[in-house]
Short mmCIF file of C-alpha atoms in Angstrom, two decimals:
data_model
loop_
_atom_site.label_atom_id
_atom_site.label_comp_id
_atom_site.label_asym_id
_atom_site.label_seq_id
_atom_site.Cartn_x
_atom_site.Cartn_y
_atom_site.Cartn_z
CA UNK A 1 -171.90 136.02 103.34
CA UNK A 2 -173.91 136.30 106.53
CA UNK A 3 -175.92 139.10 107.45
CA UNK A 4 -176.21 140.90 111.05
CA UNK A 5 -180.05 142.12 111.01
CA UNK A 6 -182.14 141.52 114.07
CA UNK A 7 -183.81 137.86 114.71
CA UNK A 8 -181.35 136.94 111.17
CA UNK A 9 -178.68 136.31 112.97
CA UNK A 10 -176.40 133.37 110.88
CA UNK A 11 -178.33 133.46 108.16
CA UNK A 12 -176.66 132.97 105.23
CA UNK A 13 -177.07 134.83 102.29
CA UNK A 14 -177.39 132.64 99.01
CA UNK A 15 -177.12 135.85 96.09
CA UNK A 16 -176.72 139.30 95.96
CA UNK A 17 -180.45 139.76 95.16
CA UNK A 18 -182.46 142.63 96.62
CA UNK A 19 -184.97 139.77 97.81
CA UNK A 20 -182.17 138.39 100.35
CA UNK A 21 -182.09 139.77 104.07
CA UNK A 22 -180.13 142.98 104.45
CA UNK A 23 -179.54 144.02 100.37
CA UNK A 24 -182.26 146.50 100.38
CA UNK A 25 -179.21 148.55 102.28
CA UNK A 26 -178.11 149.27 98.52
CA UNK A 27 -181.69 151.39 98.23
CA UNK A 28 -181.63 153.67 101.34
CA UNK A 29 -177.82 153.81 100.43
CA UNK A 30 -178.92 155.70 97.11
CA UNK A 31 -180.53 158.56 98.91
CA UNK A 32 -177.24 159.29 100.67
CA UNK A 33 -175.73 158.78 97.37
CA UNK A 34 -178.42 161.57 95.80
CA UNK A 35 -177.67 164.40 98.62
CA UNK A 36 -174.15 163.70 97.83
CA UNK A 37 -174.85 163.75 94.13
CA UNK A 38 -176.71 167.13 94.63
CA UNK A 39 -172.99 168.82 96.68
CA UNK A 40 -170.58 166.95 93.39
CA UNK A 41 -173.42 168.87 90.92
CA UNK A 42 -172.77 172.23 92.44
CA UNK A 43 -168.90 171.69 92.64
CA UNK A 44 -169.33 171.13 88.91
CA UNK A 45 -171.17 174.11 88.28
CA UNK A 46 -168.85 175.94 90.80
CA UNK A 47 -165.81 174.86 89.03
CA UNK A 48 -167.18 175.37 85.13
CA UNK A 49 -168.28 179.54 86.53
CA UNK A 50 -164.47 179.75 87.45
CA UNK A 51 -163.49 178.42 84.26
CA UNK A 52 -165.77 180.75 82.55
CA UNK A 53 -164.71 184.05 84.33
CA UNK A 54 -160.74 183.14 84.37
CA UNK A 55 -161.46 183.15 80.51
CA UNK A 56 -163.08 186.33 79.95
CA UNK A 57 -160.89 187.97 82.10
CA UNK A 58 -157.96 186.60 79.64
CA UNK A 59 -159.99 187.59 76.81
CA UNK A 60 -160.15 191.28 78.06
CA UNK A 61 -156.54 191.29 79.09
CA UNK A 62 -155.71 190.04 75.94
CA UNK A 63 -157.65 192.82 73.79
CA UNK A 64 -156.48 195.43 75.96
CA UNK A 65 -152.78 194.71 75.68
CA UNK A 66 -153.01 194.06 72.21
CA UNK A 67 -155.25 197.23 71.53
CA UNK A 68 -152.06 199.34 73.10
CA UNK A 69 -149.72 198.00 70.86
CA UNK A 70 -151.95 198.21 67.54
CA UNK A 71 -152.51 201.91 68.31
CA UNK A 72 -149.27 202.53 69.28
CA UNK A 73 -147.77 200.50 65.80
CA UNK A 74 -147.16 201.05 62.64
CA UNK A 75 -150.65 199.75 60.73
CA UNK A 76 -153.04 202.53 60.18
CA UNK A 77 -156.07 203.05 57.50
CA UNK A 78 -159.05 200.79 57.26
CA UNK A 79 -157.08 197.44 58.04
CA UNK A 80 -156.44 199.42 61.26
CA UNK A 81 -160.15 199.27 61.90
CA UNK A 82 -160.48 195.13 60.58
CA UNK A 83 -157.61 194.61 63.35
CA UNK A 84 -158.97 196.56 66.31
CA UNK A 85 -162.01 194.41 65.28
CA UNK A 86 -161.13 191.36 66.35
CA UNK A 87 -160.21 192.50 69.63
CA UNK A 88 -163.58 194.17 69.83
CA UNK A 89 -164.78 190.38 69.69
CA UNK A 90 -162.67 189.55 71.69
CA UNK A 91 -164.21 192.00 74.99
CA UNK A 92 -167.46 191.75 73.35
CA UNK A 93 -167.29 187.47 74.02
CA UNK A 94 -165.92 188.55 77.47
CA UNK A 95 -169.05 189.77 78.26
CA UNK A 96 -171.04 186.93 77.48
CA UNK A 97 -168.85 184.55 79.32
CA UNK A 98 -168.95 186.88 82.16
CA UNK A 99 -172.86 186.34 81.41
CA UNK A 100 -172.74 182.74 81.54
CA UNK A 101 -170.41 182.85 84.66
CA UNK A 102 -173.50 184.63 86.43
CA UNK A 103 -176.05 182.34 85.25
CA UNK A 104 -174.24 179.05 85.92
CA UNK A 105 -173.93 180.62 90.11
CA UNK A 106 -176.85 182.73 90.25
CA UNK A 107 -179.12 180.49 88.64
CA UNK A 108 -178.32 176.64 88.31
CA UNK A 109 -175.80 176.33 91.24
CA UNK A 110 -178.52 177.78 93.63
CA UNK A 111 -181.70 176.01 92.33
CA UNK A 112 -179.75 172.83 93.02
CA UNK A 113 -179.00 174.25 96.19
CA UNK A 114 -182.29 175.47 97.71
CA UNK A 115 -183.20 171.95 95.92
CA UNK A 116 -181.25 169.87 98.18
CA UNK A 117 -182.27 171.70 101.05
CA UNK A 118 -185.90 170.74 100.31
CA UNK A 119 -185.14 167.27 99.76
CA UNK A 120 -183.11 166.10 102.79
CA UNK A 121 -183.14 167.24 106.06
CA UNK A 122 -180.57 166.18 107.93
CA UNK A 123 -181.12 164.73 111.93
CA UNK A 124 -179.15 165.21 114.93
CA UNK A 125 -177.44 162.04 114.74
CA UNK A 126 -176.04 162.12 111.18
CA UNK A 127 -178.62 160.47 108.69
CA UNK A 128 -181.34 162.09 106.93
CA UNK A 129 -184.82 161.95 107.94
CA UNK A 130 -185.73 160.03 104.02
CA UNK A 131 -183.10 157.32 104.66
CA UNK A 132 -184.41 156.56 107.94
CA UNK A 133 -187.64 156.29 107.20
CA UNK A 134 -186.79 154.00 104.29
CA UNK A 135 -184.52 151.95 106.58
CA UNK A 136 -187.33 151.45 108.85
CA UNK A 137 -189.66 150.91 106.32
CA UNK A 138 -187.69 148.22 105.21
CA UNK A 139 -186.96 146.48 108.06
CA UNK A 140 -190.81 146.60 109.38
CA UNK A 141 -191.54 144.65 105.78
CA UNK A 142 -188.49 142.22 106.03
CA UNK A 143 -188.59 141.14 109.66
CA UNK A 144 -191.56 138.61 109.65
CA UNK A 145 -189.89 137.20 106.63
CA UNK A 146 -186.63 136.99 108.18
CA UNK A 147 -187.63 134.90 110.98
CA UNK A 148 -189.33 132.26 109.10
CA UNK A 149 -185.84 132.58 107.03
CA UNK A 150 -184.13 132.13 110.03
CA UNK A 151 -186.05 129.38 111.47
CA UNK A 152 -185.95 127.60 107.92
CA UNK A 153 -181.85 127.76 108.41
CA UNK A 154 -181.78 125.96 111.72
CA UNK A 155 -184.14 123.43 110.73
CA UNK A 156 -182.22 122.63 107.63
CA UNK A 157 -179.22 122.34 109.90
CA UNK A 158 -181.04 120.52 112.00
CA UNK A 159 -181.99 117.97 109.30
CA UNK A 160 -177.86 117.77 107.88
CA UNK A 161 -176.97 117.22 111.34
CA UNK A 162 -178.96 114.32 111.93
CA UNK A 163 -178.65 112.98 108.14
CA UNK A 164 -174.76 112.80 109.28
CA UNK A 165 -175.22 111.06 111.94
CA UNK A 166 -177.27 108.82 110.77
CA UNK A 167 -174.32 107.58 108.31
CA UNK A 168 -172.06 107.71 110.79
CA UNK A 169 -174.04 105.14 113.08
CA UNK A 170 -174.90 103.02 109.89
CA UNK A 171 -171.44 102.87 108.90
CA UNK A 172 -170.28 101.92 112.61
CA UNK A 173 -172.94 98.94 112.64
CA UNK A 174 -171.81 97.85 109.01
CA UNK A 175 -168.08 97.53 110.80
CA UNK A 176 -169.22 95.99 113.84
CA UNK A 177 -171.16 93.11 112.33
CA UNK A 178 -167.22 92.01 111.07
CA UNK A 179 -165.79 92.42 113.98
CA UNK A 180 -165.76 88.81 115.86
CA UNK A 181 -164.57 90.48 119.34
CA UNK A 182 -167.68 92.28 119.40
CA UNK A 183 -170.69 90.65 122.01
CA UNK A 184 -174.20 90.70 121.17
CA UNK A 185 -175.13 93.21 123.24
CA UNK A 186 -172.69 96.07 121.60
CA UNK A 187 -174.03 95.06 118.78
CA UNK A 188 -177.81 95.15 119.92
CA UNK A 189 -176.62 99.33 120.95
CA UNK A 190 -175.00 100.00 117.53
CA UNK A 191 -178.74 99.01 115.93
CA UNK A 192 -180.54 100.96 118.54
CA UNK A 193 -178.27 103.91 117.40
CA UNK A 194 -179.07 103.65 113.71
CA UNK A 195 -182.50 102.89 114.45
CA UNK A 196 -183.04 106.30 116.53
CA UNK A 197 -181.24 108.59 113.76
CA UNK A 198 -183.41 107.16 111.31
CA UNK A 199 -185.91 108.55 113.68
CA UNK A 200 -183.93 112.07 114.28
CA UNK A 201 -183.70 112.15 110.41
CA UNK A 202 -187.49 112.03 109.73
CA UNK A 203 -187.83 114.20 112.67
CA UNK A 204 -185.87 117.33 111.39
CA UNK A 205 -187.11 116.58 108.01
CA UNK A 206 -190.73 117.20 108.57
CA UNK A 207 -189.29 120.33 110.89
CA UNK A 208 -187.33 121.69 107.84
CA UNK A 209 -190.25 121.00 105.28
CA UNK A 210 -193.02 122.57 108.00
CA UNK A 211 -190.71 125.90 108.26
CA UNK A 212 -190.29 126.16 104.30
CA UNK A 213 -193.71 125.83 103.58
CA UNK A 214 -194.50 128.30 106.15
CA UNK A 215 -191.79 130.61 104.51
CA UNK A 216 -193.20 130.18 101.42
CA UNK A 217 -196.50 131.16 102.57
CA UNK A 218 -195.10 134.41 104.27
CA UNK A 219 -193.09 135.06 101.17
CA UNK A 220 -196.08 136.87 98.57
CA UNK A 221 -196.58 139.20 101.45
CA UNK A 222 -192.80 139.91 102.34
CA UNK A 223 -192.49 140.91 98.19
CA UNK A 224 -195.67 143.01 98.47
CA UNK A 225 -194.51 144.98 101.44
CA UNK A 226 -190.71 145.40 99.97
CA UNK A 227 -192.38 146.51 96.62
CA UNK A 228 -193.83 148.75 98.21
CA UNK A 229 -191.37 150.84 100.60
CA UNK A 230 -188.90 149.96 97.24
CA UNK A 231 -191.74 152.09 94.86
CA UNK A 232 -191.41 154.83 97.40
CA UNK A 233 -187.76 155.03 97.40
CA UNK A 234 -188.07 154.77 93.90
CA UNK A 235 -190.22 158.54 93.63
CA UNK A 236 -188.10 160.08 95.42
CA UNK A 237 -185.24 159.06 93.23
CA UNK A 238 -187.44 159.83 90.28
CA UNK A 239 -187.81 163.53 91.89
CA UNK A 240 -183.91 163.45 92.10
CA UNK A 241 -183.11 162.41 88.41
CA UNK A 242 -185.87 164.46 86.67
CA UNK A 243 -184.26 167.70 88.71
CA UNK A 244 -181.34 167.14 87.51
CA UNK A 245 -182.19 166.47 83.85
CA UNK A 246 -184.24 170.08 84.36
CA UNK A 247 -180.85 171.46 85.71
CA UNK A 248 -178.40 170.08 82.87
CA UNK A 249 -180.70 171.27 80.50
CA UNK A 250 -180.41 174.95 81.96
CA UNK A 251 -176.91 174.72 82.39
CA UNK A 252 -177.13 173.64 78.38
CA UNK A 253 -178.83 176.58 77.45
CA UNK A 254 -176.32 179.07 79.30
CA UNK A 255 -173.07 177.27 77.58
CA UNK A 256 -174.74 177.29 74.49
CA UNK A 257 -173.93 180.70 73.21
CA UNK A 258 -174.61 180.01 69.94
CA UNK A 259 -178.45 180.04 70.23
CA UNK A 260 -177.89 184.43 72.08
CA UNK A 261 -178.48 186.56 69.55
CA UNK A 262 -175.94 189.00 70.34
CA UNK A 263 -173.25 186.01 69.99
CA UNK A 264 -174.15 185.59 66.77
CA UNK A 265 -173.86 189.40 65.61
CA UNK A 266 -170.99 189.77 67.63
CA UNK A 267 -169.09 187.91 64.36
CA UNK A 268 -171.78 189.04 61.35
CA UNK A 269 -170.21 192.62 62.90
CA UNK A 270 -166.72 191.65 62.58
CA UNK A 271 -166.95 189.48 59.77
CA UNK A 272 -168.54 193.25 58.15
CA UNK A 273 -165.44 195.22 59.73
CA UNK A 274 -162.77 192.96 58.19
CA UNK A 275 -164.68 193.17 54.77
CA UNK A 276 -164.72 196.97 53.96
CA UNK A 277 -161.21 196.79 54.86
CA UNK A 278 -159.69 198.65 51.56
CA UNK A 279 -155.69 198.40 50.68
CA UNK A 280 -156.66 201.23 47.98
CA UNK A 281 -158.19 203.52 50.19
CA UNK A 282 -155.53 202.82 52.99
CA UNK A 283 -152.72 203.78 50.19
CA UNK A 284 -154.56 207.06 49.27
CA UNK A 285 -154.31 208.19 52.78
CA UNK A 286 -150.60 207.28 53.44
CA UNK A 287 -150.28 208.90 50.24
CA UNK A 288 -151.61 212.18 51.37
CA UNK A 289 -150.68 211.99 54.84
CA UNK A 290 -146.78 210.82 54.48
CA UNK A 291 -146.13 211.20 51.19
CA UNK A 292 -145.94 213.02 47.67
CA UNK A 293 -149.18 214.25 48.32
CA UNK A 294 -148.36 216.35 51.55
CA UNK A 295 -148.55 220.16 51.73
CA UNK A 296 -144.99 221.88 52.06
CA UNK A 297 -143.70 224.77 53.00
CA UNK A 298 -141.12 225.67 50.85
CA UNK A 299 -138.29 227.62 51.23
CA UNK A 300 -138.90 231.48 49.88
CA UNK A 301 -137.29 234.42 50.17
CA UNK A 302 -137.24 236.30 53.02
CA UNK A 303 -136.24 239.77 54.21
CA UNK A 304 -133.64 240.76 56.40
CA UNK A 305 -136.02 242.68 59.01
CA UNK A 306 -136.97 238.95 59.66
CA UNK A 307 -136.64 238.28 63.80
CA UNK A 308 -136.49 235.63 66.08
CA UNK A 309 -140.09 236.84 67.19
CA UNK A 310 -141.24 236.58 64.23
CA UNK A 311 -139.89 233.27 63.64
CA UNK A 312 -141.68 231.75 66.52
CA UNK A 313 -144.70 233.90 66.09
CA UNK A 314 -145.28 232.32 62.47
CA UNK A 315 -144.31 229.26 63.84
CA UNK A 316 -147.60 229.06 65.87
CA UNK A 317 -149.80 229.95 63.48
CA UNK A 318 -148.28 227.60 61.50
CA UNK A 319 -148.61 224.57 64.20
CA UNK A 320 -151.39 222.33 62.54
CA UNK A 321 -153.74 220.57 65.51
CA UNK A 322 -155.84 217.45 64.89
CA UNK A 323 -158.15 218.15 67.91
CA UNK A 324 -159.13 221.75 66.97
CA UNK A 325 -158.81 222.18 63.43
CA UNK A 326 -156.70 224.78 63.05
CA UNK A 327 -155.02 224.94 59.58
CA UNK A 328 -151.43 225.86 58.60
CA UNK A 329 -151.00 229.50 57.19
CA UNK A 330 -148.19 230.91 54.81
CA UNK A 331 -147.62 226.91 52.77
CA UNK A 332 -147.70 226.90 49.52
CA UNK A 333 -149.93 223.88 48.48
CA UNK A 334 -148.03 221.86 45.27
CA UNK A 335 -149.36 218.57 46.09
CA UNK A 336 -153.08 217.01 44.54
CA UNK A 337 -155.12 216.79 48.42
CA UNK A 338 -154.30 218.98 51.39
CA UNK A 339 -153.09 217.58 54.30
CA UNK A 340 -155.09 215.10 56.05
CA UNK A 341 -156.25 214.04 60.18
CA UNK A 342 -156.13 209.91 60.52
CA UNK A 343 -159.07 210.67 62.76
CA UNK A 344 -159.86 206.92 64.53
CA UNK A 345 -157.80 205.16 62.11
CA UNK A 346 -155.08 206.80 62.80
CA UNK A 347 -152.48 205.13 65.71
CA UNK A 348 -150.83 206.77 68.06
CA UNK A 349 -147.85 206.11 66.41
CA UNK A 350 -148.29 208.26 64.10
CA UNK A 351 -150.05 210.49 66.28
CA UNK A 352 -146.54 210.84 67.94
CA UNK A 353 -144.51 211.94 64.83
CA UNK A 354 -143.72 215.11 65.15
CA UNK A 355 -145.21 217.01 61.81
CA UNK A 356 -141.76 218.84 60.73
CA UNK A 357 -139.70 215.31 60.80
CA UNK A 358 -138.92 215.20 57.31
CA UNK A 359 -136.45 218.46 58.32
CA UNK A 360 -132.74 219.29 58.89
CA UNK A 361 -131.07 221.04 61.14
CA UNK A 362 -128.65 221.73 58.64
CA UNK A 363 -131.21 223.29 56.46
CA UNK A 364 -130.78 227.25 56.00
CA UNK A 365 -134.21 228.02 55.96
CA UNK A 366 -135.12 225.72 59.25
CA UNK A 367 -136.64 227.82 61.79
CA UNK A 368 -135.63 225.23 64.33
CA UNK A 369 -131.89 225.28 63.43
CA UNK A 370 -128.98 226.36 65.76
CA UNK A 371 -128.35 229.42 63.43
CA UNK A 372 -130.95 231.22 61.49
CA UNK A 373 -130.64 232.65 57.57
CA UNK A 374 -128.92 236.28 58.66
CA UNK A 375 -126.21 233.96 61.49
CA UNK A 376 -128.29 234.92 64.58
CA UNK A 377 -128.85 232.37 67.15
CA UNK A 378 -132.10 230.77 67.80
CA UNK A 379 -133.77 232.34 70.47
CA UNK A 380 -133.95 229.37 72.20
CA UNK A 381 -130.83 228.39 73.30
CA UNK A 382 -130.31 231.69 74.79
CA UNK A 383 -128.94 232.05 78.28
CA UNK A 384 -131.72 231.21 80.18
CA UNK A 385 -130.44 231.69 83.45
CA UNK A 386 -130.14 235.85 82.70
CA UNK A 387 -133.79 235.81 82.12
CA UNK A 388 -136.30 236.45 84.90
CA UNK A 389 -139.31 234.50 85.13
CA UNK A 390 -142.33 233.20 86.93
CA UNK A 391 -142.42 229.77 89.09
CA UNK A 392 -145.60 227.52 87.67
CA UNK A 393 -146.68 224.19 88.17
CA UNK A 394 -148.17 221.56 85.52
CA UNK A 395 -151.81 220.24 85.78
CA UNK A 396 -151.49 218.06 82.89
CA UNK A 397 -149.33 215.83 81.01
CA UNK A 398 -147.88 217.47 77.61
CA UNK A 399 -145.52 215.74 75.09
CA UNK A 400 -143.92 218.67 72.83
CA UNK A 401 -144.98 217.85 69.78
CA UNK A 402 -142.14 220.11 67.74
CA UNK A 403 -139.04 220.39 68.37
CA UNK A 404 -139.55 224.29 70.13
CA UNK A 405 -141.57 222.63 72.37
CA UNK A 406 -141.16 221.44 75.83
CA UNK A 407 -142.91 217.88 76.89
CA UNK A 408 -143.42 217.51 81.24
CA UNK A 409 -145.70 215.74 83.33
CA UNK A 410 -148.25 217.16 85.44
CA UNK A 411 -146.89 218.34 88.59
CA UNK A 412 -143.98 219.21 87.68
CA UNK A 413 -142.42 222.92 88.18
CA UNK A 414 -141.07 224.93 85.84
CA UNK A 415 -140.33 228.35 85.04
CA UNK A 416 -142.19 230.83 83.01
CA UNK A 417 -139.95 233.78 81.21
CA UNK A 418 -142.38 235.25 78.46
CA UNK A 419 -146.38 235.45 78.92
CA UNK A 420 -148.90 234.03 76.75
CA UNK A 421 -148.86 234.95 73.29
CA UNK A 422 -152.07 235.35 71.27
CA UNK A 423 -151.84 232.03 70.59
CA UNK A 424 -152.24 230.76 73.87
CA UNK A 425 -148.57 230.01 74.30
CA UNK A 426 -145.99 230.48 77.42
CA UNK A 427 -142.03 230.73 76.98
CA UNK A 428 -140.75 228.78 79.74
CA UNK A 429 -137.75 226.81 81.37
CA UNK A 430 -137.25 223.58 82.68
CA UNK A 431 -135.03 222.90 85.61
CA UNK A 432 -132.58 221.22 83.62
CA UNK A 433 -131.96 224.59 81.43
CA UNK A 434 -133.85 223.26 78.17
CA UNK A 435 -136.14 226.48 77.13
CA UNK A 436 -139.30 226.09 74.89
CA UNK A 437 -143.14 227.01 74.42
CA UNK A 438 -145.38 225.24 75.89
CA UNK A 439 -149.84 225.39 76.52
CA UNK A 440 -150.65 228.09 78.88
CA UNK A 441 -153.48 226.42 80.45
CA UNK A 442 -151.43 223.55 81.08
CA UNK A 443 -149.87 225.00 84.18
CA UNK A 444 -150.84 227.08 86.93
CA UNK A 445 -148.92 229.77 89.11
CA UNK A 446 -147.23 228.47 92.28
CA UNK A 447 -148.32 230.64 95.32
#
């Protein structure tokens, strides 16, 4: 191929070798190639910190949805706690990719950064300062060279030329001499012509060995300077490789989370939680909590002074709440262990049976039934609109958790037709007519 480069013009390149004019382009090329190299690094990085926080925050989606609908189901007990676990693990993990999200941008993607910035400086027309001052060193060591190469070119040409011609005017006298037609004296020019490209020949030869000889003289110096700029080209890359060996090593350290401790005890901890998961201790609860081994009120006799407000009086006392503590009065206890809280094992779905599930409205003895043991109505289903009351307002959410009580949302208004009891509970009505009890501190009079 030939090469465009100052007094080179036409010369024709021979190999790709670094040696011939022009291919030391390939070296100030590179340092081009390494700012470049230094932007693709940080896109890398860029794209692996995404990665790493679109993951956590699927992690911590995941554990959250799936930590609603454990609490909320039916698994409760110990195994409970193995289950809720694992999605501990999961947020826990979050964390640490989160971690590694930060250190990838915070750390490696801006050392490479401020790195790059130290290492090329770009110029107002477009190259950087380092690949300029390569190029030039370059072409101050190659140009001397290059001319001898150049005149070493034409005086080979030179030399073919006249070699040519010299065969052509041999071959023309060799014709001639069998041509009859032809007079002495054409013949006498046809010799002179062979005779003077034998001349042009020796001529262009001692031209073409002269300007080798003097190329080959020049060419221990050309090698010397090229070595040189090339050695200086070749620190600078050395800078750029070593960085980023120093860089993917970091970046290694902040993927590898099995070498942080807390990674590590992030599964000894769950792999601890899973074991003292016990099915025999789990059944003992359910046992005592929703089965034979529940307290029960059972029916007894009662007298026929019994009232409605007794009824709902005893039927505070008797309400039995987790977060206080409060224990049922007037049950007989037939079972072998009282009545039992889940505390954090227990869900929420059995935090939302109501206690008094297992009983009938048809039962005689049900406080809660339409008709009571001597035929008289319950007291709630009375006509509420012939009772007088109070307008309040709800601060707070409350799901009835019996079946005399009423469940609203905060901010919604209701009215109040009985005043707190010493139990701390209202009578009140609903807009839609239902009537029940409800927490007095739950709502607040309307102005």
């Amino acid at each position: 191929m030939s090469v465009t480069y100052d007094d080179s013009v036409g010369v024709e390149v021979s190999s790709d070798s670094f040696w011939e004019v022009g291919n030391y382009k390939r070296t100030v090329r590179r340092i081009d190639d390494g700012h470049r190299l230094c932007s693709d690094l940080m896109g890398c990085l860029h794209e692996r910190a995404r990665i790493e926080k679109a993951y956590a925050q699927q992690l911590t989606e995941w554990a959250r949805r799936w930590r609603q609908l454990v609490d909320k189901g039916p698994q409760y007990g110990t195994v409970e706690k193995a289950w809720m676990a694992v999605l501990t693990e999961a947020e826990r993990v979050s964390e640490l990719h989160l971690e590694v999200k930060a250190s990838l941008m915070n750390e490696d993607f801006e050392k490479v950064k401020n790195w790059q910035k130290e290492a090329f400086h770009k110029q107002m027309m477009g190259s950087f300062k380092e690949s300029k001052e390569a190029e030039d060193g370059f072409r101050k060591a190659q140009k001397p060279w290059a001319k001898k190469l150049k005149e070493v070119e034409a005086a080979k040409k030179a030399y073919h030329t006249a070699c040519k011609e010299e065969k052509l005017a041999v071959s023309r006298e060799s014709s001639s001499k069998a041509d009859p037609a032809l007079n002495p004296e054409q013949l006498k020019k046809l010799q002179d012509k062979v005779e003077k490209c034998k001349q042009d020949v020796l001529k262009t030869k001692e031209k073409y060995e002269k300007a080798l000889t003097e190329l080959d003289a020049g060419t221990p110096q050309y090698m010397e300077n090229m070595e040189q700029v090339f050695e200086q080209c070749q620190q600078s890359e050395e800078k750029r490789l070593r960085f980023f060996r120093e860089v993917l090593l970091e970046v290694q350290k902040h993927l590898d989370l099995s070498t942080v401790p807390s990674y590590r005890n992030i599964y000894r901890d769950l792999e601890q939680s899973i074991k003292v998961a016990d099915a025999v201790e789990d059944l003992r609860w359910f046992r005592a909590n929703h089965g034979p081994g529940m307290s029960m009120n059972w029916p007894q006799f009662e007298d026929e002074e019994w009232s409605a407000d007794l009824n709902r009086t005893l039927s505070r006392r008797e309400k039995k709440k987790a977060a206080d503590g409060v224990t049922l009065t007037g049950i007989n206890q037939t079972g072998d262990q009282p009545l039992q809280n889940k505390h954090s094992s227990m869900s929420s779905y059995e935090k939302t049976q109501p206690y008094p599930a297992d009983w009938s409205d048809d039962e005689p003895n049900n406080p809660f039934s339409s008709t009571d043991a001597n035929g008289d109505s319950n007291p709630f289903e009375e006509d509420a609109t012939s009772v007088p009351g109070v307008r309040v307002r709800a601060l707070y959410d409350y799901e009835g958790q019996e079946q005399d009580e009423l469940s609203f949302k905060a901010g919604d208004e209701l009215t109040k037709i009985e005043d707190e009891d010493e139990q701390g509970w209202c009578k009140g009505r609903l807009d839609n007519g239902e009537v029940g009890l409800y927490p007095a501190n739950y709502v607040e009079a309307i102005q």
